[in-house]
mmCIF file of C-alpha atoms and ligand atoms in Angstrom:
data_model
loop_
_atom_site.group_PDB
_atom_site.id
_atom_site.type_symbol
_atom_site.label_atom_id
_atom_site.label_comp_id
_atom_site.label_asym_id
_atom_site.label_seq_id
_atom_site.Cartn_x
_atom_site.Cartn_y
_atom_site.Cartn_z
ATOM 1 C CA MET P 25 0.285 -0.016 0.009
ATOM 2 C CA SER P 26 1.491 3.656 -0.584
ATOM 3 C CA THR P 27 1.619 6.255 1.917
ATOM 4 C CA GLU P 28 1.464 10.053 2.095
ATOM 5 C CA PHE P 29 5.329 9.901 1.295
ATOM 6 C CA ILE P 30 5.985 6.540 -0.425
ATOM 7 C CA LEU P 31 4.149 5.695 -4.027
ATOM 8 C CA LYS P 32 4.221 1.615 -3.934
ATOM 9 C CA GLN P 33 3.292 -0.126 -7.326
ATOM 10 C CA ILE P 34 4.009 -3.945 -8.290
ATOM 11 C CA ASP P 35 4.994 -4.721 -11.330
ATOM 12 C CA GLY P 36 5.562 -9.145 -11.316
ATOM 13 C CA ALA P 37 7.983 -9.514 -8.600
ATOM 14 C CA VAL P 38 9.351 -5.994 -8.927
ATOM 15 C CA ALA P 39 8.193 -3.024 -6.548
ATOM 16 C CA VAL P 40 8.423 0.715 -7.734
ATOM 17 C CA LEU P 41 8.649 2.984 -4.589
ATOM 18 C CA ARG P 42 8.066 6.855 -5.717
ATOM 19 C CA LEU P 43 9.532 9.334 -3.714
ATOM 20 C CA ASN P 44 6.443 11.488 -3.477
ATOM 21 C CA ARG P 45 7.698 14.657 -1.703
ATOM 22 C CA PRO P 46 7.525 16.962 -5.079
ATOM 23 C CA ASP P 47 7.012 20.509 -3.683
ATOM 24 C CA VAL P 48 10.101 20.420 -1.772
ATOM 25 C CA LEU P 49 12.131 18.224 -4.409
ATOM 26 C CA ASN P 50 11.667 14.836 -2.123
ATOM 27 C CA ALA P 51 13.613 16.077 0.516
ATOM 28 C CA LEU P 52 14.104 13.585 3.224
ATOM 29 C CA ASN P 53 12.115 14.463 6.206
ATOM 30 C CA ILE P 54 11.657 11.638 8.973
ATOM 31 C CA PRO P 55 8.330 10.835 8.286
ATOM 32 C CA LEU P 56 9.121 10.044 4.624
ATOM 33 C CA MET P 57 12.522 8.063 5.708
ATOM 34 C CA ASP P 58 10.097 5.775 8.411
ATOM 35 C CA GLN P 59 7.737 5.105 5.738
ATOM 36 C CA LEU P 60 10.259 4.269 3.058
ATOM 37 C CA ILE P 61 12.351 1.919 5.192
ATOM 38 C CA GLY P 62 9.072 0.227 6.820
ATOM 39 C CA MET P 63 7.964 -0.391 3.307
ATOM 40 C CA LEU P 64 11.542 -1.572 2.275
ATOM 41 C CA GLU P 65 11.295 -4.228 5.271
ATOM 42 C CA ALA P 66 7.894 -5.428 4.728
ATOM 43 C CA ILE P 67 8.859 -6.328 0.875
ATOM 44 C CA ASP P 68 11.748 -7.580 2.421
ATOM 45 C CA THR P 69 9.743 -10.194 3.734
ATOM 46 C CA ASP P 70 7.220 -10.711 1.002
ATOM 47 C CA PRO P 71 8.209 -13.905 -1.318
ATOM 48 C CA GLY P 72 6.334 -12.472 -4.095
ATOM 49 C CA VAL P 73 9.094 -9.265 -4.129
ATOM 50 C CA ARG P 74 11.938 -10.217 -6.299
ATOM 51 C CA CYS P 75 13.984 -6.716 -6.375
ATOM 52 C CA VAL P 76 13.141 -2.687 -5.874
ATOM 53 C CA VAL P 77 12.929 -0.123 -8.466
ATOM 54 C CA LEU P 78 13.575 3.325 -6.064
ATOM 55 C CA THR P 79 12.537 6.313 -7.713
ATOM 56 C CA GLY P 80 11.502 10.223 -7.529
ATOM 57 C CA ASN P 81 10.253 12.247 -10.320
ATOM 58 C CA ASP P 82 11.559 14.346 -13.039
ATOM 59 C CA ARG P 83 12.955 16.567 -11.496
ATOM 60 C CA ALA P 84 14.310 15.245 -7.730
ATOM 61 C CA PHE P 85 15.166 11.500 -6.665
ATOM 62 C CA ALA P 86 15.701 13.942 -3.474
ATOM 63 C CA ALA P 87 17.640 17.075 -2.754
ATOM 64 C CA GLY P 88 19.004 15.811 0.323
ATOM 65 C CA ALA P 89 17.458 15.426 4.217
ATOM 66 C CA ASP P 90 15.234 18.093 4.713
ATOM 67 C CA ILE P 91 16.655 21.613 6.019
ATOM 68 C CA LYS P 92 14.200 22.767 7.697
ATOM 69 C CA GLU P 93 13.941 19.971 9.354
ATOM 70 C CA MET P 94 17.534 20.343 10.697
ATOM 71 C CA ALA P 95 17.773 23.717 11.116
ATOM 72 C CA GLU P 96 17.297 24.754 15.062
ATOM 73 C CA ALA P 97 18.671 21.504 15.798
ATOM 74 C CA SER P 98 20.936 21.194 18.682
ATOM 75 C CA VAL P 99 23.334 18.590 19.496
ATOM 76 C CA VAL P 100 20.928 16.316 21.385
ATOM 77 C CA ASP P 101 18.032 16.551 19.181
ATOM 78 C CA MET P 102 20.095 15.274 16.529
ATOM 79 C CA TYR P 103 21.087 12.814 18.401
ATOM 80 C CA GLU P 104 18.066 11.724 20.120
ATOM 81 C CA ARG P 105 16.140 11.720 16.550
ATOM 82 C CA ASN P 106 18.921 8.833 15.652
ATOM 83 C CA ASN P 107 18.463 8.928 12.200
ATOM 84 C CA LEU P 108 22.090 6.695 11.581
ATOM 85 C CA ALA P 109 19.768 3.988 13.279
ATOM 86 C CA ARG P 110 17.294 4.674 10.350
ATOM 87 C CA TRP P 111 19.927 4.480 7.059
ATOM 88 C CA GLU P 112 21.263 1.197 9.163
ATOM 89 C CA ARG P 113 18.235 -0.473 8.584
ATOM 90 C CA ILE P 114 18.118 1.065 4.734
ATOM 91 C CA LYS P 115 21.799 -0.951 4.949
ATOM 92 C CA LYS P 116 20.336 -3.990 6.078
ATOM 93 C CA VAL P 117 17.709 -4.419 3.084
ATOM 94 C CA ARG P 118 18.564 -8.008 1.811
ATOM 95 C CA LYS P 119 16.685 -7.515 -1.558
ATOM 96 C CA PRO P 120 18.601 -5.662 -4.228
ATOM 97 C CA ILE P 121 17.541 -2.170 -5.038
ATOM 98 C CA ILE P 122 18.050 -0.208 -8.125
ATOM 99 C CA ALA P 123 17.532 3.739 -7.656
ATOM 100 C CA ALA P 124 16.397 5.230 -10.701
ATOM 101 C CA VAL P 125 18.003 9.336 -10.472
ATOM 102 C CA ASN P 126 16.467 11.622 -12.755
ATOM 103 C CA GLY P 127 17.104 15.335 -11.608
ATOM 104 C CA PHE P 128 18.529 16.237 -8.120
ATOM 105 C CA CYS P 129 20.348 13.822 -6.137
ATOM 106 C CA LEU P 130 21.856 15.604 -3.557
ATOM 107 C CA GLY P 131 23.337 15.382 0.079
ATOM 108 C CA GLY P 132 21.508 12.597 1.971
ATOM 109 C CA GLY P 133 19.554 12.092 -1.634
ATOM 110 C CA CYS P 134 22.820 10.688 -3.371
ATOM 111 C CA GLU P 135 23.332 8.778 0.237
ATOM 112 C CA LEU P 136 20.186 7.088 -0.638
ATOM 113 C CA ALA P 137 20.879 6.433 -3.937
ATOM 114 C CA MET P 138 24.454 4.866 -2.680
ATOM 115 C CA HIS P 139 22.860 3.044 -0.203
ATOM 116 C CA CYS P 140 21.042 0.875 -3.176
ATOM 117 C CA ASP P 141 22.795 -1.908 -5.200
ATOM 118 C CA MET P 142 22.726 0.104 -8.635
ATOM 119 C CA ILE P 143 22.660 3.678 -9.798
ATOM 120 C CA ILE P 144 20.450 4.089 -13.651
ATOM 121 C CA ALA P 145 20.742 7.905 -13.705
ATOM 122 C CA GLY P 146 19.019 9.835 -16.444
ATOM 123 C CA GLU P 147 21.574 12.380 -18.439
ATOM 124 C CA GLY P 148 19.922 15.484 -16.823
ATOM 125 C CA ALA P 149 20.572 14.002 -13.222
ATOM 126 C CA GLN P 150 22.986 16.208 -11.143
ATOM 127 C CA PHE P 151 24.668 14.567 -7.937
ATOM 128 C CA GLY P 152 25.883 16.176 -4.921
ATOM 129 C CA GLN P 153 27.437 16.538 -1.719
ATOM 130 C CA PRO P 154 26.825 20.269 -0.946
ATOM 131 C CA GLU P 155 26.552 19.813 2.605
ATOM 132 C CA ILE P 156 29.651 22.253 3.628
ATOM 133 C CA ASN P 157 27.440 24.752 1.322
ATOM 134 C CA ILE P 158 25.024 24.995 4.587
ATOM 135 C CA GLY P 159 27.729 24.435 7.067
ATOM 136 C CA VAL P 160 28.274 21.115 7.748
ATOM 137 C CA ILE P 161 29.304 17.148 6.269
ATOM 138 C CA PRO P 162 27.620 14.366 4.368
ATOM 139 C CA GLY P 163 25.900 12.714 7.373
ATOM 140 C CA ALA P 164 24.444 9.472 5.955
ATOM 141 C CA GLY P 165 27.896 7.961 4.806
ATOM 142 C CA GLY P 166 28.726 10.251 1.914
ATOM 143 C CA THR P 167 32.389 10.848 2.770
ATOM 144 C CA GLN P 168 32.960 6.974 2.893
ATOM 145 C CA ARG P 169 30.912 5.744 -0.179
ATOM 146 C CA LEU P 170 31.753 7.915 -2.710
ATOM 147 C CA THR P 171 35.225 7.994 -1.495
ATOM 148 C CA ARG P 172 35.256 4.477 -1.548
ATOM 149 C CA GLU P 173 34.108 4.684 -5.759
ATOM 150 C CA ALA P 174 36.128 8.329 -6.411
ATOM 151 C CA GLY P 175 38.851 7.700 -4.682
ATOM 152 C CA LYS P 176 40.416 10.033 -2.446
ATOM 153 C CA PHE P 177 41.552 13.304 -4.445
ATOM 154 C CA ARG P 178 37.981 13.182 -6.646
ATOM 155 C CA ALA P 179 35.809 12.553 -3.446
ATOM 156 C CA MET P 180 37.272 15.502 -1.398
ATOM 157 C CA GLU P 181 37.165 18.174 -4.306
ATOM 158 C CA LEU P 182 33.477 17.473 -4.604
ATOM 159 C CA ILE P 183 32.767 17.196 -1.035
ATOM 160 C CA LEU P 184 35.163 20.277 0.006
ATOM 161 C CA THR P 185 33.419 22.149 -2.585
ATOM 162 C CA GLY P 186 30.212 20.938 -2.953
ATOM 163 C CA ARG P 187 29.655 20.944 -6.690
ATOM 164 C CA PHE P 188 27.299 19.637 -8.106
ATOM 165 C CA PHE P 189 27.918 16.869 -11.080
ATOM 166 C CA GLY P 190 26.749 15.272 -13.629
ATOM 167 C CA ALA P 191 25.135 11.984 -14.824
ATOM 168 C CA LYS P 192 28.007 11.012 -16.914
ATOM 169 C CA GLU P 193 30.994 12.259 -14.233
ATOM 170 C CA ALA P 194 28.957 10.503 -11.899
ATOM 171 C CA ALA P 195 29.123 7.272 -14.136
ATOM 172 C CA SER P 196 32.963 8.177 -15.317
ATOM 173 C CA ILE P 197 33.922 7.942 -11.155
ATOM 174 C CA GLY P 198 32.125 4.825 -10.629
ATOM 175 C CA MET P 199 29.250 5.664 -8.734
ATOM 176 C CA VAL P 200 26.089 5.075 -11.765
ATOM 177 C CA THR P 201 25.694 1.860 -12.840
ATOM 178 C CA ARG P 202 24.238 3.415 -16.558
ATOM 179 C CA VAL P 203 23.714 6.651 -17.966
ATOM 180 C CA VAL P 204 20.310 6.716 -20.318
ATOM 181 C CA PRO P 205 18.353 9.351 -21.765
ATOM 182 C CA ASP P 206 15.978 11.104 -18.914
ATOM 183 C CA ALA P 207 12.826 9.655 -20.280
ATOM 184 C CA LEU P 208 14.066 5.795 -20.003
ATOM 185 C CA VAL P 209 15.326 5.768 -16.542
ATOM 186 C CA VAL P 210 12.834 3.447 -14.887
ATOM 187 C CA GLU P 211 12.007 1.711 -17.860
ATOM 188 C CA GLU P 212 15.900 0.309 -18.522
ATOM 189 C CA SER P 213 15.869 0.116 -14.307
ATOM 190 C CA MET P 214 12.624 -2.395 -15.089
ATOM 191 C CA LYS P 215 14.094 -4.207 -17.470
ATOM 192 C CA ILE P 216 17.865 -4.617 -15.070
ATOM 193 C CA ALA P 217 15.170 -6.061 -12.161
ATOM 194 C CA LYS P 218 12.793 -7.929 -14.115
ATOM 195 C CA ASP P 219 16.011 -10.161 -14.700
ATOM 196 C CA ILE P 220 17.078 -10.072 -11.422
ATOM 197 C CA ALA P 221 13.653 -11.506 -10.462
ATOM 198 C CA SER P 222 13.752 -14.259 -13.018
ATOM 199 C CA LYS P 223 17.252 -15.518 -11.147
ATOM 200 C CA SER P 224 17.471 -18.074 -7.703
ATOM 201 C CA PRO P 225 16.778 -14.905 -4.638
ATOM 202 C CA MET P 226 19.226 -17.176 -2.763
ATOM 203 C CA ALA P 227 21.687 -17.018 -5.180
ATOM 204 C CA VAL P 228 20.349 -12.899 -5.730
ATOM 205 C CA ARG P 229 20.427 -12.668 -1.705
ATOM 206 C CA PHE P 230 23.648 -14.571 -1.494
ATOM 207 C CA ALA P 231 25.426 -12.503 -4.635
ATOM 208 C CA LYS P 232 24.209 -9.061 -2.698
ATOM 209 C CA GLU P 233 25.657 -9.753 0.733
ATOM 210 C CA ALA P 234 29.313 -11.139 -0.636
ATOM 211 C CA VAL P 235 29.228 -7.982 -2.898
ATOM 212 C CA LEU P 236 28.789 -5.766 0.040
ATOM 213 C CA LYS P 237 31.489 -8.133 2.296
ATOM 214 C CA ALA P 238 33.639 -6.331 -0.206
ATOM 215 C CA PHE P 239 33.722 -3.306 1.924
ATOM 216 C CA ASP P 240 33.370 -4.067 4.895
ATOM 217 C CA GLY P 241 36.462 -5.996 6.513
ATOM 218 C CA THR P 242 39.852 -7.538 4.423
ATOM 219 C CA LEU P 243 40.036 -9.045 1.041
ATOM 220 C CA ALA P 244 41.033 -12.175 2.580
ATOM 221 C CA ASP P 245 37.243 -12.071 4.993
ATOM 222 C CA GLY P 246 35.698 -10.905 1.650
ATOM 223 C CA LEU P 247 37.029 -13.822 0.025
ATOM 224 C CA ASP P 248 36.154 -16.542 2.544
ATOM 225 C CA TYR P 249 32.349 -15.295 3.040
ATOM 226 C CA GLU P 250 32.141 -15.325 -0.713
ATOM 227 C CA ARG P 251 33.495 -19.242 -0.744
ATOM 228 C CA LYS P 252 31.009 -19.974 2.084
ATOM 229 C CA MET P 253 28.031 -18.809 0.381
ATOM 230 C CA PHE P 254 28.756 -20.453 -2.695
ATOM 231 C CA TYR P 255 29.014 -23.811 -0.763
ATOM 232 C CA MET P 256 25.686 -22.742 0.722
ATOM 233 C CA LEU P 257 23.985 -22.659 -2.440
ATOM 234 C CA PHE P 258 24.256 -25.836 -2.924
ATOM 235 C CA GLY P 259 22.450 -26.737 -0.944
ATOM 236 C CA THR P 260 19.210 -24.910 -2.990
ATOM 237 C CA GLU P 261 16.687 -26.718 -5.514
ATOM 238 C CA ASP P 262 17.011 -23.466 -7.242
ATOM 239 C CA GLN P 263 21.289 -24.834 -7.780
ATOM 240 C CA LYS P 264 20.360 -27.855 -8.801
ATOM 241 C CA GLU P 265 17.271 -26.403 -11.045
ATOM 242 C CA GLY P 266 19.781 -23.985 -12.886
ATOM 243 C CA MET P 267 22.718 -26.100 -13.862
ATOM 244 C CA LYS P 268 20.396 -29.018 -14.957
ATOM 245 C CA ALA P 269 18.187 -26.402 -17.466
ATOM 246 C CA PHE P 270 21.731 -25.150 -17.977
ATOM 247 C CA ILE P 271 22.455 -28.933 -19.503
ATOM 248 C CA GLU P 272 18.931 -29.382 -21.258
ATOM 249 C CA LYS P 273 19.196 -26.158 -22.833
ATOM 250 C CA ARG P 274 16.364 -24.705 -21.581
ATOM 251 C CA LYS P 275 14.895 -21.419 -18.726
ATOM 252 C CA ALA P 276 15.786 -22.586 -15.803
ATOM 253 C CA ASN P 277 12.542 -22.468 -13.513
ATOM 254 C CA TYR P 278 13.289 -20.908 -10.002
ATOM 255 C CA THR P 279 11.298 -21.237 -6.573
ATOM 256 C CA GLY P 280 13.451 -19.877 -3.852
ATOM 257 C CA LYS P 281 14.077 -23.306 -2.549
HETATM 258 N N1 DAK S 326 15.425 20.362 2.373
HETATM 259 C C1 DAK S 326 14.076 21.323 2.707
HETATM 260 N N2 DAK S 326 13.694 22.117 1.124
HETATM 261 C C2 DAK S 326 14.375 22.180 0.762
HETATM 262 C C3 DAK S 326 15.511 20.756 0.494
HETATM 263 C C4 DAK S 326 16.257 20.387 0.935
HETATM 264 N N3 DAK S 326 17.237 19.723 1.292
HETATM 265 N N4 DAK S 326 16.072 21.168 -1.045
HETATM 266 C C5 DAK S 326 14.704 21.904 -1.520
HETATM 267 N N5 DAK S 326 13.999 22.314 -1.360
HETATM 268 C C6 DAK S 326 12.765 23.619 -1.153
HETATM 269 C C7 DAK S 326 13.181 24.833 -1.467
HETATM 270 O O1 DAK S 326 13.250 25.503 0.191
HETATM 271 C C8 DAK S 326 11.945 25.098 -2.030
HETATM 272 O O2 DAK S 326 10.539 24.955 -1.155
HETATM 273 P P1 DAK S 326 9.606 26.721 -1.154
HETATM 274 O O3 DAK S 326 11.086 27.560 -0.975
HETATM 275 O O4 DAK S 326 9.245 26.314 -2.614
HETATM 276 O O5 DAK S 326 8.782 26.147 0.024
HETATM 277 C C9 DAK S 326 11.500 23.974 -3.521
HETATM 278 O O6 DAK S 326 12.023 22.905 -2.013
HETATM 279 C C10 DAK S 326 12.271 24.108 -4.253
HETATM 280 O O7 DAK S 326 13.792 24.223 -4.499
HETATM 281 P P2 DAK S 326 14.369 25.721 -4.865
HETATM 282 O O8 DAK S 326 13.794 26.241 -5.038
HETATM 283 O O9 DAK S 326 15.295 26.325 -4.002
HETATM 284 O O10 DAK S 326 14.352 25.081 -6.689
HETATM 285 P P3 DAK S 326 15.987 25.636 -7.411
HETATM 286 O O11 DAK S 326 15.367 24.644 -8.181
HETATM 287 O O12 DAK S 326 16.248 26.776 -7.118
HETATM 288 O O13 DAK S 326 17.283 24.833 -6.692
HETATM 289 C C11 DAK S 326 18.210 23.105 -5.707
HETATM 290 C C12 DAK S 326 17.218 23.590 -6.717
HETATM 291 C C13 DAK S 326 18.486 21.798 -5.739
HETATM 292 C C14 DAK S 326 18.974 23.786 -6.293
HETATM 293 C C15 DAK S 326 17.723 23.810 -4.511
HETATM 294 O O14 DAK S 326 16.848 23.239 -3.665
HETATM 295 C C16 DAK S 326 19.080 23.644 -3.176
HETATM 296 O O15 DAK S 326 20.327 23.383 -3.490
HETATM 297 N N6 DAK S 326 18.273 22.318 -1.897
HETATM 298 C C17 DAK S 326 19.386 22.436 -1.040
HETATM 299 C C18 DAK S 326 20.118 20.964 -1.734
HETATM 300 C C19 DAK S 326 20.941 20.879 -0.238
HETATM 301 O O16 DAK S 326 21.788 21.168 0.415
HETATM 302 N N7 DAK S 326 20.838 19.481 -0.196
HETATM 303 C C20 DAK S 326 21.959 18.804 1.227
HETATM 304 C C21 DAK S 326 20.800 19.205 2.447
HETATM 305 S S1 DAK S 326 22.075 18.289 3.942
HETATM 306 C C22 DAK S 326 22.244 12.832 8.785
HETATM 307 C C23 DAK S 326 22.225 11.693 7.192
HETATM 308 C C24 DAK S 326 21.108 12.139 6.142
HETATM 309 C C25 DAK S 326 22.201 13.784 6.360
HETATM 310 C C26 DAK S 326 22.337 14.578 7.125
HETATM 311 C C27 DAK S 326 22.269 13.466 8.613
HETATM 312 N N8 DAK S 326 22.079 11.867 9.889
HETATM 313 C C28 DAK S 326 22.559 10.068 9.427
HETATM 314 C C29 DAK S 326 22.650 11.993 10.894
HETATM 315 C C30 DAK S 326 21.985 14.539 5.050
HETATM 316 C C31 DAK S 326 22.018 16.026 4.825
HETATM 317 C C32 DAK S 326 21.985 16.606 3.839
HETATM 318 O O17 DAK S 326 20.483 16.261 2.947
#
């Protein structure tokens, strides 16, 4: 079901979630974040949904956290709001999330896109971590995630100047999966989502977990983790079905078992 700030649509095994505060360029206030997290967590336990497309509108994916909600806050207020816990919950969603980005994707909006597993951007999309312009710094992982993609020297320039950068530049630093014409952003994202939704759900889940391991800990830990996940998939019917289908030259029918 849709909520005030998140419109939900189901298309086969793909859920499309649309951020919906158009008057303020989808600024991420606490109710929007709570509604988004509630929906993602419900989807995570819904066997009917295998992939999520998260999008905004033509003008904005999201122009950041809601500045009006934070402007007068004290350190204690910010601490009590415990926003970090909200972002941690997004990080824990196990199903793949594709960010379909048009327009502004700034500050917390850019960090939200970077919490997703892929970013499909329209040619006109504008990314940025402009927090420095309002006297703060990225607060939802931007200094870490952007730096891992862009490297120290490019991330430093983007974060210290807060300048916006386009989809092509974002792709050149590795934080955008693919740049497509603006009008095709959701369509292209849906194509990828449907392709993912046709795979073995367990294999998809383990693959996402294993890829994300590359960002925590050491290479050796990541390799060890990947190997264990790989072996575990041999306990699923989908692995048997997938390999059998290959040998029999037919399309696999994955059941998630
Ligand atoms: N917050 C609140 N309202 C916003 C907003 C935002 N981030 N961005 C835009 N709006 C509102 C504008 O105030 C305006 O509202 P009205 O004046 O009509 O009431 C409406 O959206 C349309 O915006 P503009 O009139 O400004 O539209 P323009 O096309 O002229 O400019 C713009 C578009 C995107 C260049 C401009 O709106 C802009 O610079 N927006 C702010 C971008 C920004 O600085 N974003 C970063 C915000 S700080 C944390 C987690 C995350 C964060 C912090 C902590 N924890 C876990 C602790 C994240 C922080 C941030 O994202």
